[in-house]
Amino acid sequence: MFKCNRKTLMAAGLIAAFACTAVQAKERTIRFGTDAAYAPFESTTPSGDIVGFDIDIAKAICAKLQAKCTFQNQSWDGIIPALHAKKFDVISSSMSITDERKRAVAFTDKVWATPNVLIGKEGVDINTTPEATAGKDIGIQQGTTQDKYASKYFTKANIRRYKTFEDALNDLKTGRVVAIFADGGVANEFLKSDAGKGYVLLGDTLQNDADKDIFGAGTGFAVRKSDKDLLNDLNKALQEIHDDGTYEKLNKQYFPFSVYESK
């Protein structure tokens, strides 16, 4: 007959504790919120799945943390309030790291950075200078860093603001605006598509150092300031996917250029 003594009970307790810890690790879930109307970084498929570069980066991070990812579609104008309301744990939605936003959320290390561009029909005479945009109808997604830049520098342009980039594209196609000022990665996705035939980059691109106060230091994932352990875990996993080549592999799947090295 098996006899239990104190050492046996202690050993059994340790085994149970380790087993419990392992189960908890496997059951960890990180909830991501994203405005899924910003391809190729985040968008929805016809079946409703949320996909994109930011989504794949988040999934790679979760794999390193042995955590389950869930993704929730959230409109851009309410995404920070939704984070604070604990509807999700992380914003993974092409959010530029700026001093203004740092007052509301805590950012991970840089996830990516791309230049800012004007796109429009081939042959349109316009560029990213204040003089060239004067009197022109320019489409911009509201609340973005491009919106802030245009408000500061395109002071004589007729700025039309849209809830999503897709809404702005619709008006570009119908001629309500002559150009859209947008993130270069999103613009590139449109230009290489069938719908983008006949449209081009207009004028010079603007790197983030054109106004660092507005464009910040690239984009990052954002968490509540109180979630310091989660932030540390995300940064550690982000570095690991750089080190093992996962990041570079995903980059090549989506872009013909490095989205990390851009200024």
Tab-separated table of N, CA, C and O in Angstrom, residues 100-101 130 134 194 249:
chain	number	residue	atom	x	y	z
A	100	GLU	N	2.024	63.146	-28.214
A	100	GLU	CA	0.632	63.362	-27.836
A	100	GLU	C	-0.030	62.054	-27.414
A	100	GLU	O	-0.715	61.979	-26.383
A	101	ARG	N	0.169	61.007	-28.194
A	101	ARG	CA	-0.445	59.721	-27.861
A	101	ARG	C	0.213	59.053	-26.669
A	101	ARG	O	-0.429	58.283	-25.950
A	130	PRO	N	3.324	73.063	-49.613
A	130	PRO	CA	2.156	73.899	-49.328
A	130	PRO	C	1.682	74.668	-50.558
A	130	PRO	O	0.471	74.821	-50.772
A	134	ALA	N	-2.181	74.235	-52.694
A	134	ALA	CA	-3.115	75.362	-52.540
A	134	ALA	C	-4.273	75.255	-53.534
A	134	ALA	O	-4.074	75.042	-54.736
A	194	ASP	N	-5.397	46.097	-59.135
A	194	ASP	CA	-6.077	46.402	-60.398
A	194	ASP	C	-6.802	47.743	-60.314
A	194	ASP	O	-6.843	48.505	-61.289
A	249	LYS	N	10.877	37.864	-42.911
A	249	LYS	CA	10.081	36.981	-43.766
A	249	LYS	C	8.697	37.572	-44.018
A	249	LYS	O	8.204	37.595	-45.155
